[in-house]
Short mmCIF file of C-alpha atoms in Angstrom, two decimals:
data_model
loop_
_atom_site.label_atom_id
_atom_site.label_comp_id
_atom_site.label_asym_id
_atom_site.label_seq_id
_atom_site.Cartn_x
_atom_site.Cartn_y
_atom_site.Cartn_z
CA MET A 1 -10.25 -71.83 29.04
CA LYS A 2 -13.88 -71.92 27.98
CA LYS A 3 -15.48 -70.96 31.27
CA ILE A 4 -16.65 -67.37 31.50
CA SER A 5 -16.88 -65.39 34.72
CA PHE A 6 -20.05 -65.68 36.73
CA TYR A 7 -20.06 -61.92 37.29
CA PHE A 8 -20.19 -61.16 33.57
CA HIS A 9 -23.01 -63.59 32.92
CA SER A 10 -25.02 -62.28 35.87
CA LEU A 11 -24.95 -58.73 34.52
CA VAL A 12 -25.77 -59.77 30.95
CA LEU A 13 -28.56 -61.99 32.23
CA LEU A 14 -30.05 -59.13 34.21
CA LEU A 15 -30.33 -57.04 31.04
CA CYS A 16 -31.84 -59.90 29.09
CA ILE A 17 -34.47 -60.47 31.76
CA GLY A 18 -35.37 -56.81 31.61
CA VAL A 19 -35.93 -56.91 27.86
CA LEU A 20 -38.49 -59.70 28.07
CA THR A 21 -39.78 -59.38 31.62
CA SER A 22 -43.45 -60.19 32.14
CA CYS A 23 -45.90 -57.94 34.01
CA SER A 24 -45.91 -58.14 37.78
CA GLU A 25 -46.89 -55.88 40.61
CA THR A 26 -44.33 -53.37 41.77
CA LYS A 27 -43.17 -53.99 45.33
CA GLU A 28 -41.61 -51.31 47.44
CA TYR A 29 -38.30 -52.68 48.62
CA GLU A 30 -36.43 -49.39 49.18
CA SER A 31 -36.90 -49.89 52.93
CA LEU A 32 -34.41 -52.78 52.69
CA ILE A 33 -31.65 -50.87 50.88
CA SER A 34 -28.83 -49.77 53.17
CA ILE A 35 -27.56 -46.27 52.32
CA ASN A 36 -25.25 -43.90 54.17
CA GLU A 37 -24.73 -40.18 53.62
CA ASN A 38 -21.49 -40.77 51.72
CA ASN A 39 -23.21 -42.89 49.07
CA MET A 40 -23.91 -41.66 45.60
CA VAL A 41 -27.16 -43.36 44.61
CA VAL A 42 -28.16 -44.23 41.05
CA SER A 43 -31.74 -45.30 40.33
CA ILE A 44 -32.30 -47.29 37.12
CA ASN A 45 -35.78 -47.98 35.77
CA LEU A 46 -34.53 -50.77 33.55
CA GLU A 47 -37.92 -52.08 32.44
CA GLN A 48 -39.02 -48.59 31.40
CA LEU A 49 -35.75 -47.87 29.61
CA LEU A 50 -35.98 -51.07 27.61
CA THR A 51 -39.60 -50.37 26.69
CA LYS A 52 -38.79 -46.85 25.52
CA SER A 53 -35.80 -48.02 23.52
CA ASP A 54 -37.98 -50.60 21.72
CA ILE A 55 -34.81 -52.63 21.46
CA LYS A 56 -36.58 -55.95 20.85
CA ASN A 57 -38.09 -54.64 17.63
CA GLN A 58 -34.87 -52.97 16.52
CA ILE A 59 -32.80 -56.14 16.67
CA THR A 60 -33.57 -58.79 14.06
CA PRO A 61 -34.34 -62.39 15.16
CA GLU A 62 -31.05 -63.43 13.56
CA ASP A 63 -29.13 -60.86 15.60
CA GLN A 64 -30.94 -61.94 18.77
CA THR A 65 -29.97 -65.55 18.15
CA GLU A 66 -26.37 -64.57 17.49
CA PHE A 67 -26.32 -62.49 20.69
CA ILE A 68 -27.65 -65.38 22.79
CA ASN A 69 -25.12 -67.76 21.26
CA ASN A 70 -22.30 -65.32 22.02
CA ILE A 71 -23.18 -64.82 25.69
CA THR A 72 -23.66 -68.55 26.25
CA TYR A 73 -20.50 -69.56 24.37
CA GLY A 74 -18.21 -71.72 26.48
CA LEU A 75 -20.84 -72.57 29.08
CA GLU A 76 -21.73 -76.10 30.04
CA GLU A 77 -24.86 -77.37 28.33
CA ASP A 78 -27.18 -77.19 31.35
CA SER A 79 -26.05 -73.60 32.06
CA LYS A 80 -26.54 -72.70 28.43
CA GLN A 81 -30.07 -74.13 28.39
CA LEU A 82 -30.95 -72.35 31.63
CA LEU A 83 -29.82 -68.99 30.27
CA LYS A 84 -31.81 -69.51 27.10
CA SER A 85 -34.91 -70.51 29.07
CA VAL A 86 -34.62 -67.45 31.29
CA ILE A 87 -34.45 -65.21 28.23
CA ASP A 88 -37.48 -67.00 26.78
CA ASN A 89 -39.35 -66.96 30.10
CA PRO A 90 -38.04 -64.29 32.51
CA GLY A 91 -40.24 -65.61 35.29
CA THR A 92 -37.72 -68.41 35.82
CA SER A 93 -35.04 -65.93 36.94
CA GLY A 94 -36.58 -65.02 40.28
CA LEU A 95 -35.86 -61.29 39.82
CA ASN A 96 -38.49 -58.59 39.40
CA ILE A 97 -37.15 -55.95 37.02
CA LYS A 98 -40.46 -54.06 37.22
CA ASN A 99 -38.92 -52.60 40.37
CA ARG A 100 -36.07 -50.17 39.97
CA LEU A 101 -32.45 -51.20 40.27
CA TYR A 102 -30.23 -49.13 42.56
CA LEU A 103 -26.49 -48.59 42.59
CA ALA A 104 -24.84 -47.24 45.73
CA ILE A 105 -21.32 -45.91 45.17
CA SER A 106 -19.21 -44.97 48.17
CA TYR A 107 -15.86 -43.21 48.30
CA GLU A 108 -13.93 -44.05 51.43
CA GLY A 109 -11.75 -41.10 52.29
CA HIS A 110 -13.28 -39.32 49.27
CA GLU A 111 -10.81 -41.09 46.97
CA ILE A 112 -11.92 -42.31 43.56
CA GLU A 113 -9.66 -45.36 43.59
CA SER A 114 -11.24 -46.56 46.86
CA SER A 115 -14.79 -46.55 45.52
CA GLN A 116 -17.06 -49.43 46.46
CA VAL A 117 -20.19 -50.34 44.50
CA SER A 118 -23.35 -52.17 45.53
CA LEU A 119 -26.20 -53.17 43.21
CA PHE A 120 -29.67 -53.75 44.67
CA ALA A 121 -32.43 -55.65 42.84
CA SER A 122 -35.89 -56.81 43.86
CA VAL A 123 -36.49 -60.55 44.27
CA GLU A 124 -39.79 -62.08 43.19
CA ASP A 125 -39.05 -65.78 43.77
CA GLN A 126 -36.06 -66.76 45.91
CA SER A 127 -36.14 -70.44 44.96
CA LYS A 128 -35.95 -69.64 41.25
CA LEU A 129 -33.10 -67.19 41.84
CA GLU A 130 -31.28 -69.78 43.95
CA ASN A 131 -31.67 -72.38 41.22
CA LEU A 132 -30.23 -69.93 38.70
CA PHE A 133 -27.18 -69.25 40.88
CA LYS A 134 -26.59 -72.94 41.61
CA THR A 135 -26.45 -73.71 37.91
CA LEU A 136 -24.17 -70.81 37.06
CA GLU A 137 -21.84 -71.38 40.02
CA LYS A 138 -20.27 -74.15 38.00
CA GLU A 139 -18.97 -71.54 35.55
CA THR A 140 -16.48 -70.13 38.04
CA GLU A 141 -13.75 -71.89 39.97
CA ASP A 142 -13.59 -69.55 42.96
CA VAL A 143 -16.91 -69.34 44.80
CA THR A 144 -17.64 -69.74 48.51
CA GLN A 145 -21.17 -70.27 49.84
CA SER A 146 -22.35 -69.23 53.29
CA GLU A 147 -25.26 -67.62 55.13
CA ILE A 148 -25.11 -64.14 56.68
CA ASP A 149 -27.92 -62.66 58.79
CA GLY A 150 -30.60 -64.62 56.95
CA PHE A 151 -29.07 -63.92 53.53
CA LYS A 152 -27.62 -66.54 51.22
CA SER A 153 -24.08 -65.46 50.36
CA LEU A 154 -21.86 -66.19 47.38
CA ALA A 155 -18.28 -64.90 47.53
CA PHE A 156 -16.08 -64.70 44.41
CA ASN A 157 -12.42 -64.05 43.67
CA GLU A 158 -11.23 -64.31 47.27
CA ASN A 159 -14.02 -62.10 48.65
CA GLU A 160 -13.52 -59.37 46.04
CA PHE A 161 -17.16 -59.69 44.99
CA HIS A 162 -20.24 -60.86 46.90
CA ILE A 163 -23.83 -61.68 46.07
CA LEU A 164 -26.30 -61.68 48.95
CA TYR A 165 -29.97 -62.54 48.58
CA ASN A 166 -33.12 -63.49 50.43
CA LYS A 167 -36.79 -63.64 49.48
CA GLN A 168 -37.04 -59.86 49.06
CA ILE A 169 -33.77 -58.44 47.78
CA MET A 170 -30.55 -59.32 45.96
CA ILE A 171 -27.34 -57.38 46.65
CA ALA A 172 -24.21 -57.61 44.51
CA THR A 173 -21.32 -55.73 46.12
CA THR A 174 -17.58 -55.06 46.09
CA ILE A 175 -17.60 -53.94 49.75
CA LYS A 176 -15.10 -55.93 51.80
CA PRO A 177 -16.79 -58.40 54.21
CA GLU A 178 -14.64 -57.33 57.17
CA SER A 179 -15.89 -53.73 56.97
CA ASP A 180 -18.74 -52.18 58.96
CA GLU A 181 -20.42 -51.14 55.71
CA PHE A 182 -20.73 -54.78 54.67
CA LYS A 183 -22.58 -55.62 57.89
CA LYS A 184 -24.97 -52.74 57.25
CA LEU A 185 -26.00 -54.30 53.95
CA THR A 186 -27.86 -57.03 55.82
CA GLN A 187 -28.59 -54.97 58.95
CA PRO A 188 -29.32 -51.45 57.65
CA GLU A 189 -28.93 -48.53 60.03
CA LYS A 190 -30.51 -46.17 57.53
CA THR A 191 -32.41 -47.11 54.39
CA LEU A 192 -32.88 -45.36 51.08
CA ASN A 193 -36.50 -44.35 51.61
CA SER A 194 -35.69 -42.73 54.98
CA TYR A 195 -33.84 -39.87 53.25
CA ASN A 196 -35.64 -36.69 52.25
CA TYR A 197 -33.90 -36.74 48.86
CA TYR A 198 -35.68 -40.02 48.08
CA LYS A 199 -38.78 -37.89 47.42
CA GLY A 200 -36.91 -36.45 44.44
CA ILE A 201 -36.44 -39.89 42.86
CA LYS A 202 -39.77 -40.33 41.13
CA SER A 203 -41.11 -43.73 40.13
CA THR A 204 -41.46 -42.46 36.55
CA ASP A 205 -37.81 -41.39 36.22
CA ASP A 206 -35.79 -43.42 33.74
CA LEU A 207 -32.55 -42.64 35.57
CA ALA A 208 -31.87 -40.67 38.73
CA LEU A 209 -28.73 -39.70 40.61
CA ALA A 210 -28.54 -38.44 44.21
CA PHE A 211 -25.43 -37.28 46.04
CA SER A 212 -24.19 -35.06 48.84
CA ILE A 213 -22.96 -31.84 47.24
CA LYS A 214 -20.19 -31.47 49.80
CA ASN A 215 -18.96 -35.04 49.40
CA LEU A 216 -18.90 -34.78 45.62
CA SER A 217 -16.94 -31.54 45.91
CA GLN A 218 -14.20 -33.46 47.72
CA LEU A 219 -13.80 -35.65 44.64
CA ASN A 220 -13.60 -32.54 42.51
CA LYS A 221 -10.44 -31.56 44.39
CA GLN A 222 -8.70 -34.65 43.04
CA LEU A 223 -9.59 -33.69 39.48
CA THR A 224 -8.62 -30.01 39.75
CA VAL A 225 -5.00 -29.27 38.92
CA ASN A 226 -5.14 -25.48 39.32
CA PRO A 227 -4.13 -24.55 42.92
CA ALA A 228 -5.56 -21.04 42.53
CA SER A 229 -8.91 -22.49 41.53
CA LEU A 230 -8.89 -24.81 44.54
CA ALA A 231 -8.10 -21.95 46.90
CA PHE A 232 -11.06 -20.03 45.51
CA THR A 233 -13.58 -22.89 45.71
CA ASP A 234 -12.41 -24.68 48.86
CA SER A 235 -13.63 -21.93 51.14
CA PHE A 236 -17.09 -22.34 49.62
CA TYR A 237 -17.20 -26.15 49.74
CA ASP A 238 -15.92 -26.21 53.31
CA LYS A 239 -19.02 -24.32 54.41
CA LEU A 240 -21.43 -26.80 52.82
CA ASP A 241 -23.37 -29.22 54.99
CA SER A 242 -22.86 -32.84 53.90
CA ARG A 243 -26.55 -33.46 54.60
CA VAL A 244 -27.63 -31.34 51.63
CA PHE A 245 -28.21 -33.50 48.56
CA GLN A 246 -28.63 -32.84 44.88
CA VAL A 247 -30.92 -35.04 42.80
CA LEU A 248 -30.63 -35.29 39.02
CA SER A 249 -33.24 -37.15 36.99
CA LEU A 250 -32.93 -38.10 33.33
CA ASN A 251 -35.99 -38.97 31.25
CA PHE A 252 -36.31 -39.98 27.62
CA GLU A 253 -39.58 -38.69 26.21
CA LYS A 254 -41.14 -38.37 22.79
CA GLY A 255 -39.09 -35.82 20.89
CA LYS A 256 -36.87 -34.77 23.80
CA ILE A 257 -34.51 -35.72 26.61
CA ASP A 258 -35.19 -34.04 29.96
CA LEU A 259 -32.72 -33.50 32.79
CA ASN A 260 -34.10 -32.10 36.05
CA GLN A 261 -32.14 -30.93 39.08
CA SER A 262 -33.30 -30.17 42.62
CA ILE A 263 -31.89 -29.72 46.13
CA PHE A 264 -33.02 -31.61 49.24
CA ALA A 265 -31.97 -31.05 52.83
CA GLU A 266 -31.89 -33.84 55.37
CA GLU A 267 -33.13 -33.24 58.90
CA GLY A 268 -30.92 -30.77 60.77
CA ALA A 269 -28.97 -29.71 57.68
CA ASP A 270 -27.71 -26.13 57.59
CA MET A 271 -29.27 -24.49 54.53
CA THR A 272 -27.98 -20.97 55.24
CA ILE A 273 -25.65 -20.89 52.25
CA PHE A 274 -28.43 -22.02 49.91
CA LYS A 275 -30.99 -19.60 51.31
CA GLU A 276 -28.56 -16.73 50.81
CA GLY A 277 -27.82 -18.03 47.33
CA GLU A 278 -31.53 -18.07 46.54
CA GLU A 279 -31.73 -14.33 47.15
CA ILE A 280 -29.21 -13.63 44.36
CA LEU A 281 -31.60 -14.68 41.61
CA LYS A 282 -34.76 -12.71 40.91
CA LYS A 283 -37.74 -13.60 38.74
CA ALA A 284 -36.68 -12.62 35.22
CA SER A 285 -39.06 -10.11 33.65
CA GLY A 286 -38.03 -10.61 30.02
CA GLU A 287 -37.94 -6.84 29.55
CA PHE A 288 -35.35 -7.04 26.76
CA ALA A 289 -37.08 -9.74 24.68
CA ASN A 290 -38.53 -7.20 22.24
CA HIS A 291 -34.99 -6.09 21.35
CA VAL A 292 -33.65 -9.57 20.50
CA GLY A 293 -34.13 -10.95 16.99
CA LYS A 294 -35.97 -14.21 16.35
CA ASP A 295 -34.10 -17.53 16.63
CA PRO A 296 -30.68 -16.40 17.90
CA LEU A 297 -27.89 -18.98 17.97
CA PHE A 298 -27.59 -18.49 21.72
CA PHE A 299 -29.87 -16.70 24.16
CA MET A 300 -29.61 -16.21 27.91
CA ASN A 301 -31.76 -14.25 30.31
CA LEU A 302 -31.64 -14.11 34.09
CA GLY A 303 -32.81 -11.89 36.90
CA ILE A 304 -30.09 -10.95 39.37
CA ASP A 305 -29.41 -8.76 42.38
CA GLY A 306 -25.80 -7.68 41.84
CA THR A 307 -25.27 -6.47 45.40
CA LYS A 308 -26.38 -9.77 46.92
CA LEU A 309 -24.25 -11.68 44.41
CA MET A 310 -21.06 -9.88 45.43
CA THR A 311 -21.91 -10.13 49.13
CA PHE A 312 -22.31 -13.89 48.64
CA VAL A 313 -19.02 -14.22 46.73
CA ASP A 314 -17.20 -12.12 49.32
CA LYS A 315 -18.56 -14.17 52.21
CA TYR A 316 -18.12 -17.66 50.82
CA PHE A 317 -15.38 -17.52 48.17
CA MET A 318 -12.99 -14.85 49.42
CA THR A 319 -12.00 -16.27 52.80
CA ASP A 320 -8.55 -17.42 51.70
CA GLU A 321 -6.24 -14.53 52.62
CA GLU A 322 -3.72 -15.19 49.86
CA THR A 323 -6.44 -15.28 47.21
CA ARG A 324 -8.13 -12.18 48.60
CA GLU A 325 -4.87 -10.24 48.62
CA SER A 326 -3.90 -11.25 45.08
CA ILE A 327 -7.16 -10.06 43.50
CA LYS A 328 -8.38 -7.45 45.98
CA ASP A 329 -8.20 -4.50 43.56
CA ASP A 330 -9.92 -6.33 40.71
CA PHE A 331 -12.52 -7.74 43.08
CA ALA A 332 -13.24 -4.31 44.55
CA GLN A 333 -13.80 -2.90 41.08
CA VAL A 334 -16.08 -5.75 40.01
CA LYS A 335 -18.00 -5.39 43.26
CA GLU A 336 -18.46 -1.67 42.64
CA TYR A 337 -19.84 -2.38 39.17
CA MET A 338 -22.09 -5.27 40.19
CA ASN A 339 -23.61 -3.25 43.03
CA LEU A 340 -25.19 -1.16 40.27
CA VAL A 341 -26.84 -4.18 38.59
CA ASN A 342 -30.39 -5.00 39.58
CA GLY A 343 -32.81 -6.86 37.30
CA ASP A 344 -32.54 -8.70 34.00
CA ILE A 345 -29.30 -9.50 32.21
CA THR A 346 -29.84 -10.67 28.63
CA LEU A 347 -27.28 -12.01 26.16
CA ALA A 348 -28.08 -12.89 22.55
CA LEU A 349 -25.82 -14.09 19.75
CA ASN A 350 -27.87 -13.75 16.58
CA SER A 351 -25.26 -14.74 14.03
CA ILE A 352 -21.57 -15.31 13.58
CA ASP A 353 -19.34 -15.23 10.52
CA PHE A 354 -16.00 -17.05 10.70
CA ASN A 355 -14.62 -15.18 7.71
CA PHE A 356 -10.83 -15.43 8.05
CA ILE A 357 -10.29 -11.97 6.60
CA SER A 358 -12.93 -10.12 8.58
CA PRO A 359 -14.79 -12.28 11.14
CA SER A 360 -17.93 -10.77 12.60
CA ALA A 361 -20.75 -11.46 15.03
CA ASP A 362 -24.18 -9.98 15.60
CA PHE A 363 -24.61 -9.94 19.36
CA SER A 364 -26.27 -7.88 22.07
CA VAL A 365 -25.98 -7.68 25.86
CA PHE A 366 -28.57 -5.83 27.94
CA CYS A 367 -28.49 -5.13 31.66
CA SER A 368 -30.89 -3.43 34.09
CA THR A 369 -28.95 -0.93 36.20
CA LYS A 370 -29.44 1.55 39.00
CA GLY A 371 -29.31 4.74 36.95
CA ASN A 372 -26.55 5.43 34.39
CA THR A 373 -23.61 5.32 36.81
CA LEU A 374 -22.43 1.89 35.67
CA TYR A 375 -22.08 3.12 32.09
CA THR A 376 -20.02 6.11 33.24
CA LYS A 377 -17.68 3.93 35.31
CA ILE A 378 -17.10 1.43 32.49
CA VAL A 379 -16.31 4.23 30.04
CA GLU A 380 -13.80 5.66 32.52
CA TRP A 381 -12.21 2.23 32.89
CA ILE A 382 -11.92 1.81 29.09
CA LYS A 383 -10.26 5.21 28.75
CA GLU A 384 -7.75 4.42 31.51
CA LYS A 385 -6.51 1.26 29.77
CA PRO A 386 -4.10 1.92 26.87
CA SER A 387 -5.06 -1.37 25.24
CA SER A 388 -8.75 -0.44 25.08
CA SER A 389 -8.62 3.35 24.83
CA THR A 390 -7.07 3.12 21.36
CA ALA A 391 -10.21 1.29 20.16
CA ILE A 392 -12.44 4.31 20.86
CA VAL A 393 -13.74 5.69 17.57
CA GLU A 394 -16.43 8.06 18.74
CA GLU A 395 -18.05 9.20 21.96
CA THR A 396 -21.40 10.93 22.16
CA GLU A 397 -23.77 11.37 25.04
CA ASN A 398 -24.60 7.94 26.44
CA LEU A 399 -22.91 6.06 23.57
CA LEU A 400 -19.32 4.91 23.04
CA THR A 401 -18.24 3.42 19.70
CA LEU A 402 -15.26 1.05 19.69
CA SER A 403 -13.62 -0.61 16.72
CA GLU A 404 -10.60 -2.85 16.34
CA ARG A 405 -9.46 -4.98 13.39
CA GLY A 406 -12.66 -4.17 11.54
CA PHE A 407 -14.97 -5.27 14.35
CA THR A 408 -17.20 -2.52 15.77
CA MET A 409 -19.11 -2.50 19.06
CA TYR A 410 -21.37 0.03 20.74
CA LEU A 411 -21.57 0.58 24.49
CA GLY A 412 -24.44 2.72 25.66
CA THR A 413 -27.12 3.47 28.24
CA GLU A 414 -30.73 4.53 28.17
CA ASN A 415 -33.49 4.56 30.80
CA ASP A 416 -31.53 2.67 33.48
CA ARG A 417 -30.39 0.11 30.92
CA LEU A 418 -26.85 -0.68 29.86
CA PHE A 419 -26.26 -2.27 26.48
CA LEU A 420 -23.32 -3.58 24.46
CA THR A 421 -24.01 -4.54 20.85
CA SER A 422 -22.50 -4.98 17.42
CA ASN A 423 -25.76 -3.83 15.82
CA ALA A 424 -25.50 -0.19 14.69
CA GLU A 425 -29.27 0.22 14.26
CA LEU A 426 -29.92 -1.04 17.77
CA ALA A 427 -27.25 1.29 19.16
CA LYS A 428 -28.96 4.29 17.55
CA ASN A 429 -32.35 3.39 19.02
CA PRO A 430 -31.98 0.82 21.84
CA SER A 431 -35.64 1.13 22.87
CA LYS A 432 -36.99 0.21 19.44
CA ASP A 433 -38.66 -3.18 19.15
CA VAL A 434 -37.17 -5.70 16.73
CA ALA A 435 -39.48 -7.53 14.33
CA PRO A 436 -39.61 -10.47 14.28
CA ASN A 437 -38.20 -10.91 17.80
CA ILE A 438 -37.39 -13.82 20.07
CA LYS A 439 -40.92 -13.94 21.43
CA GLU A 440 -41.82 -15.62 18.15
CA SER A 441 -39.12 -18.29 18.54
CA ARG A 442 -40.44 -21.84 18.95
CA TYR A 443 -38.98 -22.24 22.44
CA TYR A 444 -39.54 -18.81 24.00
CA THR A 445 -42.71 -19.72 25.90
CA ARG A 446 -40.61 -22.16 27.96
CA SER A 447 -38.60 -19.22 29.32
CA LYS A 448 -41.52 -17.56 31.09
CA ASP A 449 -41.97 -17.47 34.88
CA GLY A 450 -38.41 -18.53 35.58
CA TYR A 451 -35.35 -17.09 37.29
CA SER A 452 -32.96 -17.86 34.46
CA TYR A 453 -33.20 -19.31 30.97
CA LEU A 454 -30.82 -20.15 28.17
CA SER A 455 -31.25 -21.71 24.76
CA LEU A 456 -28.90 -23.04 22.11
CA ASP A 457 -30.49 -23.22 18.66
CA ILE A 458 -28.84 -26.34 17.24
CA GLN A 459 -30.63 -26.06 13.90
CA ALA A 460 -29.34 -22.51 13.41
CA ILE A 461 -25.81 -23.56 14.39
CA LEU A 462 -25.87 -26.49 11.96
CA ALA A 463 -26.83 -24.05 9.20
CA ILE A 464 -23.64 -21.98 9.64
CA PRO A 465 -21.51 -22.54 6.49
CA ILE A 466 -18.27 -23.27 8.33
CA VAL A 467 -20.08 -25.78 10.58
CA GLN A 468 -21.50 -27.52 7.52
CA MET A 469 -18.02 -27.57 6.00
CA GLY A 470 -16.57 -29.08 9.15
CA MET A 471 -19.29 -31.73 9.32
CA SER A 472 -18.66 -32.75 5.72
CA ASN A 473 -15.00 -33.38 6.55
CA LEU A 474 -15.55 -35.44 9.71
CA ARG A 475 -15.25 -39.15 9.03
CA GLY A 476 -17.91 -40.14 11.56
CA LEU A 477 -20.47 -37.87 9.93
CA GLN A 478 -20.04 -39.60 6.59
CA ASN A 479 -22.37 -42.24 8.01
CA ALA A 480 -25.94 -41.36 6.99
CA ASP A 481 -27.45 -42.58 10.29
CA VAL A 482 -25.13 -40.41 12.36
CA LYS A 483 -25.71 -37.39 10.16
CA ASN A 484 -29.50 -37.84 10.19
CA PHE A 485 -29.48 -38.12 13.98
CA ILE A 486 -27.49 -34.90 14.38
CA MET A 487 -29.60 -33.06 11.83
CA ASP A 488 -32.71 -34.10 13.78
CA LEU A 489 -31.51 -32.17 16.87
CA ASP A 490 -33.58 -29.00 17.23
CA TYR A 491 -32.46 -27.02 20.27
CA LEU A 492 -31.15 -27.25 23.82
CA ASP A 493 -32.56 -25.13 26.61
CA ALA A 494 -32.31 -24.83 30.38
CA LYS A 495 -34.42 -23.02 32.94
CA ASN A 496 -34.29 -22.30 36.66
CA ASN A 497 -37.90 -22.81 37.71
CA THR A 498 -36.83 -21.80 41.23
CA PRO A 499 -33.39 -20.66 42.41
CA LEU A 500 -32.65 -24.22 43.58
CA ALA A 501 -34.35 -26.28 40.87
CA SER A 502 -33.66 -26.40 37.15
CA SER A 503 -34.75 -28.30 34.05
CA THR A 504 -32.78 -28.89 30.85
CA SER A 505 -34.18 -30.28 27.60
CA LEU A 506 -32.58 -31.51 24.40
CA VAL A 507 -35.37 -31.28 21.82
CA PHE A 508 -35.58 -33.19 18.54
CA LYS A 509 -37.41 -32.20 15.38
CA SER A 510 -39.00 -35.66 15.32
CA GLN A 511 -41.73 -35.47 17.94
CA GLU A 512 -43.46 -38.80 17.24
CA GLU A 513 -40.67 -41.13 18.36
CA ASN A 514 -39.23 -41.55 21.83
CA SER A 515 -35.75 -40.02 22.04
CA LEU A 516 -34.28 -43.21 23.48
CA LYS A 517 -35.68 -45.18 20.54
CA LEU A 518 -33.99 -42.72 18.17
CA LEU A 519 -30.71 -43.10 20.07
CA THR A 520 -30.99 -46.89 20.21
CA LYS A 521 -31.73 -47.05 16.50
CA LEU A 522 -28.53 -45.10 15.86
CA LEU A 523 -26.44 -47.33 18.13
CA VAL A 524 -27.80 -50.50 16.53
CA GLN A 525 -26.84 -49.19 13.10
CA LEU A 526 -23.36 -48.24 14.30
CA THR A 527 -22.73 -51.75 15.64
CA LYS A 528 -23.30 -53.07 12.13
CA MET A 529 -20.62 -50.85 10.61
#
C-alpha cells in the first residue's frame, strides 16, 4: 500500500516549514492553550533551534532533494506537489512557527501507559491550513470531519488521534473525545499563561520543561524497584504540594549548552518544605580554594548547615516507622556528626591512577566544623571497627594516618577544619596554600557567589592514559567526527545561584560555533556512515 499516514506527514511537514519559515510577527497565543496542574509542559522554539543548528547549510542540495522525495514517496501527485510547494514557500502552510510549539503531556492516575499528549501550534492563516489538510486527507482512509465549539475537527484511526484548528491555534491530540479534558481543549478552564511557572519559560529558551514536582514523583514510584528506597522517599513526596512546579530550560549557545532550573509556586501552594530546605544551604565562602590544586578532575564546594540538614531529613524522610527503626542507630550517629558541620564542604579529586598493581588517587576533602569534636568522634568510630582499626598506621595529635593495600590516607583537624586527604604534604601543613591552585582554573570564577558548585574537567579526564586506551578500543570512537566532537568537550559545571535555582553548563573548547550546530554537524556525518 503506497499511502502513508497523515499523522506522519503532518509532523514531517511541520519540521520542514520550520526550516524555511519566513519572518512574521510573533503572536501571543498562550492564552488559548488549555493546561491543567497534572500536565507536563514542553516548550519548543523550533524556529530558533533550526536557525542555531544551521541545518539548511549542513545538508547538501542533493540530500535535500532526496529527503523531499523520500517523504513524498507514495503520495498522490497533487499531495506531493503541495508538500513541495510548502517546503519552497512556508507561507502556504498556514502555520506560524515563529511562535513556540507546546506539548502538554498528562498522566491519568499517574501511570505512564495512560499518558495523553497534545501539541499546540500557532495559526497564521486558517484558509491555507485548511487547504493543506484537505489535500492530505486523501492520504488516509480513516478520517472523520466535524466542527466542535468553533474548531474544525479531523478524527483519525477511530478517534485515536484528533486535529482541531481555528484561525488562531491548531491542536493535535491523543486525548479521547468523550473525556472532560478533551472538552477543555476548546473551552479552557485554565490556560498556560495563567500559571506562575509560565514566567520561567522565557521567549528566548530553545527548549523548556515545566512539571509539578509532586506529580512527577508519583511516576518515579513506578520506576523504583527498591521497596526500602520508596519507603524512605515516599514520606517526603507525600508532603509536597502539587501546585509547586519545577521549570527546566535548555539553551544551545556559542561554545556551550546551558541547563537552568528554578522553582515556582502557584497561588495558595504550601512552600514550607522548600523554605525549610532553603535554610540548609549557606552561601559558600570558598575558604578551602587555596588548598586545592589547579584543574582537578572533579571539584565540589557547598555551604551547609549540618544541624538544619539533619532536622530536615528527620522531619520529612524518617516518618516511616519501619524505616526509622531499621536505621535508628546509624541515623543517630550521622546526626551527631552532622550537627558539628557548619560552613563549607569541599571535595577535590586532582588525579587518579588505575594501575592494576597499585591504584592511587590524589584527593582531598575539607569541612568547616564546630571545634575539633567531629575529628575526635570519627577517630573513636574508626578505632571501634575491627575492619578499619587495622588500617591505622600512626596517630599523632590531630592527625590519623591510615593505610591499606598500599593506599594511604590522612585524617586530621586544624583551626575548626576537618580534612581527609591522600596528599602527605597537605596533611603535614593543611593551612599552607597550594600553587598553582584552583583559583587559577579557567572555570573557577563561575563558582563565586553561589550556594554550591561542582565541576568536571572533561579535558583532564580525557587525558588519563586508561581513558585514552579505552577510547581507542571503542568502535564508535574510531569515527573521526565522533572523536573530534568528544575531544572538543572542555568541562561540565553546575551552580546553585540560590538554594532553589541552579544552572548547569557543558562547555566546548570551540567558542565560535553554536553548540547545536556542532551537534548537528556530527549527526549529519553519522547519517552518512
